[in-house]
Amino acid sequence: MGAELSAMQNAQANGQLSMKTSSVRASQSQVLAFHSSARWRAHFEASKATAKLDVAQEFGVQAMPTFILIKKGRVIDKVTGVKKEELQKKIEKHRAYYNYA
């Protein structure tokens, strides 16, 4: 397993492997061996970036900032851009609606 991980890291460093592909392959194993804290940090940071992209794709985020209001596991509203007043109104609207529902 360590050899496979090293091979993936070398391929990634040479631009032959995308970060998402390496994360998928590495996550198939229960245990990952890292021989330095620097490699662990690099893997951890890459995993965080991949997770953020996955969440953004799941909710259809195409611009930053995007605020998605979720209640009981359902998307109830969305605000894209820096629109403080609009965001505040939607939060208050949904808070009032769900408090009485």
mmCIF file of C-alpha atoms in Angstrom:
data_model
loop_
_atom_site.group_PDB
_atom_site.id
_atom_site.type_symbol
_atom_site.label_atom_id
_atom_site.label_comp_id
_atom_site.label_asym_id
_atom_site.label_seq_id
_atom_site.Cartn_x
_atom_site.Cartn_y
_atom_site.Cartn_z
ATOM 1 C CA MET A 1 0.000 0.000 0.000
ATOM 2 C CA GLY A 2 2.803 2.426 0.850
ATOM 3 C CA ALA A 3 4.363 1.834 -2.558
ATOM 4 C CA GLU A 4 1.041 2.487 -4.271
ATOM 5 C CA LEU A 5 0.621 5.750 -2.352
ATOM 6 C CA SER A 6 4.182 6.819 -3.189
ATOM 7 C CA ALA A 7 3.588 6.027 -6.853
ATOM 8 C CA MET A 8 0.398 8.101 -6.821
ATOM 9 C CA GLN A 9 2.167 11.004 -5.130
ATOM 10 C CA ASN A 10 4.988 10.882 -7.690
ATOM 11 C CA ALA A 11 2.484 10.786 -10.550
ATOM 12 C CA GLN A 12 0.605 13.678 -9.004
ATOM 13 C CA ALA A 13 3.794 15.709 -8.561
ATOM 14 C CA ASN A 14 4.568 15.151 -12.247
ATOM 15 C CA GLY A 15 1.092 16.313 -13.255
ATOM 16 C CA GLN A 16 0.023 12.839 -14.386
ATOM 17 C CA LEU A 17 -2.695 12.398 -11.788
ATOM 18 C CA SER A 18 -5.393 14.788 -10.694
ATOM 19 C CA MET A 19 -5.846 15.515 -6.978
ATOM 20 C CA LYS A 20 -9.399 14.138 -7.050
ATOM 21 C CA THR A 21 -8.267 10.856 -8.607
ATOM 22 C CA SER A 22 -5.502 10.382 -6.054
ATOM 23 C CA SER A 23 -7.904 11.131 -3.196
ATOM 24 C CA VAL A 24 -10.371 8.564 -4.478
ATOM 25 C CA ARG A 25 -7.699 5.905 -4.822
ATOM 26 C CA ALA A 26 -6.154 6.689 -1.453
ATOM 27 C CA SER A 27 -9.528 6.664 0.290
ATOM 28 C CA GLN A 28 -10.250 3.089 -0.820
ATOM 29 C CA SER A 29 -7.879 1.850 1.878
ATOM 30 C CA GLN A 30 -8.647 1.895 5.583
ATOM 31 C CA VAL A 31 -5.093 2.880 6.572
ATOM 32 C CA LEU A 32 -2.786 5.408 4.941
ATOM 33 C CA ALA A 33 0.905 5.393 5.812
ATOM 34 C CA PHE A 34 2.791 8.684 5.750
ATOM 35 C CA HIS A 35 6.492 8.891 6.428
ATOM 36 C CA SER A 36 6.540 12.591 7.241
ATOM 37 C CA SER A 37 4.198 15.127 8.749
ATOM 38 C CA ALA A 38 4.635 17.306 5.653
ATOM 39 C CA ARG A 39 3.172 14.587 3.423
ATOM 40 C CA TRP A 40 0.295 14.083 5.867
ATOM 41 C CA ARG A 41 -0.454 17.829 5.876
ATOM 42 C CA ALA A 42 -0.369 17.907 2.065
ATOM 43 C CA HIS A 43 -2.780 14.971 1.875
ATOM 44 C CA PHE A 44 -5.070 16.505 4.509
ATOM 45 C CA GLU A 45 -5.186 19.886 2.741
ATOM 46 C CA ALA A 46 -5.852 18.210 -0.611
ATOM 47 C CA SER A 47 -8.706 16.222 0.933
ATOM 48 C CA LYS A 48 -10.265 19.395 2.346
ATOM 49 C CA ALA A 49 -10.081 21.091 -1.058
ATOM 50 C CA THR A 50 -11.662 18.087 -2.772
ATOM 51 C CA ALA A 51 -14.456 17.970 -0.189
ATOM 52 C CA LYS A 52 -15.198 21.671 -0.721
ATOM 53 C CA LEU A 53 -15.431 21.155 -4.473
ATOM 54 C CA ASP A 54 -17.744 18.182 -4.003
ATOM 55 C CA VAL A 55 -20.083 20.175 -1.745
ATOM 56 C CA ALA A 56 -20.071 23.145 -4.134
ATOM 57 C CA GLN A 57 -20.925 20.854 -7.039
ATOM 58 C CA GLU A 58 -23.668 19.094 -5.063
ATOM 59 C CA PHE A 59 -25.437 22.403 -4.382
ATOM 60 C CA GLY A 60 -24.747 23.988 -7.778
ATOM 61 C CA VAL A 61 -22.532 26.766 -6.437
ATOM 62 C CA GLN A 62 -21.087 28.746 -9.333
ATOM 63 C CA ALA A 63 -20.070 31.985 -7.614
ATOM 64 C CA MET A 64 -18.650 33.076 -4.293
ATOM 65 C CA PRO A 65 -20.099 33.827 -1.870
ATOM 66 C CA THR A 66 -23.181 31.636 -2.104
ATOM 67 C CA PHE A 67 -25.382 31.114 0.928
ATOM 68 C CA ILE A 68 -27.622 28.069 0.877
ATOM 69 C CA LEU A 69 -30.332 27.873 3.511
ATOM 70 C CA ILE A 70 -31.076 24.291 4.525
ATOM 71 C CA LYS A 71 -33.823 23.193 6.878
ATOM 72 C CA LYS A 72 -34.460 19.572 7.851
ATOM 73 C CA GLY A 73 -32.123 18.380 5.100
ATOM 74 C CA ARG A 74 -33.836 20.336 2.310
ATOM 75 C CA VAL A 75 -32.587 23.402 0.452
ATOM 76 C CA ILE A 76 -35.151 26.096 1.173
ATOM 77 C CA ASP A 77 -33.442 29.137 -0.338
ATOM 78 C CA LYS A 78 -30.234 30.444 -1.871
ATOM 79 C CA VAL A 79 -28.499 33.831 -2.077
ATOM 80 C CA THR A 80 -25.571 34.379 -4.426
ATOM 81 C CA GLY A 81 -23.315 37.386 -4.027
ATOM 82 C CA VAL A 82 -22.699 39.938 -1.311
ATOM 83 C CA LYS A 83 -26.298 40.867 -0.546
ATOM 84 C CA LYS A 84 -26.470 41.333 3.198
ATOM 85 C CA GLU A 85 -30.005 42.728 3.305
ATOM 86 C CA GLU A 86 -31.420 40.034 0.998
ATOM 87 C CA LEU A 87 -29.734 37.289 3.015
ATOM 88 C CA GLN A 88 -31.018 38.726 6.285
ATOM 89 C CA LYS A 89 -34.590 38.993 4.928
ATOM 90 C CA LYS A 90 -34.568 35.397 3.695
ATOM 91 C CA ILE A 91 -33.232 34.118 7.011
ATOM 92 C CA GLU A 92 -35.928 36.026 8.906
ATOM 93 C CA LYS A 93 -38.629 34.879 6.460
ATOM 94 C CA HIS A 94 -37.734 31.220 6.810
ATOM 95 C CA ARG A 95 -37.196 31.473 10.558
ATOM 96 C CA ALA A 96 -40.714 32.882 10.967
ATOM 97 C CA TYR A 97 -42.242 30.339 8.577
ATOM 98 C CA TYR A 98 -40.620 27.338 10.232
ATOM 99 C CA ASN A 99 -41.367 28.549 13.762
ATOM 100 C CA TYR A 100 -45.094 28.478 12.996
ATOM 101 C CA ALA A 101 -45.123 25.405 10.757
#
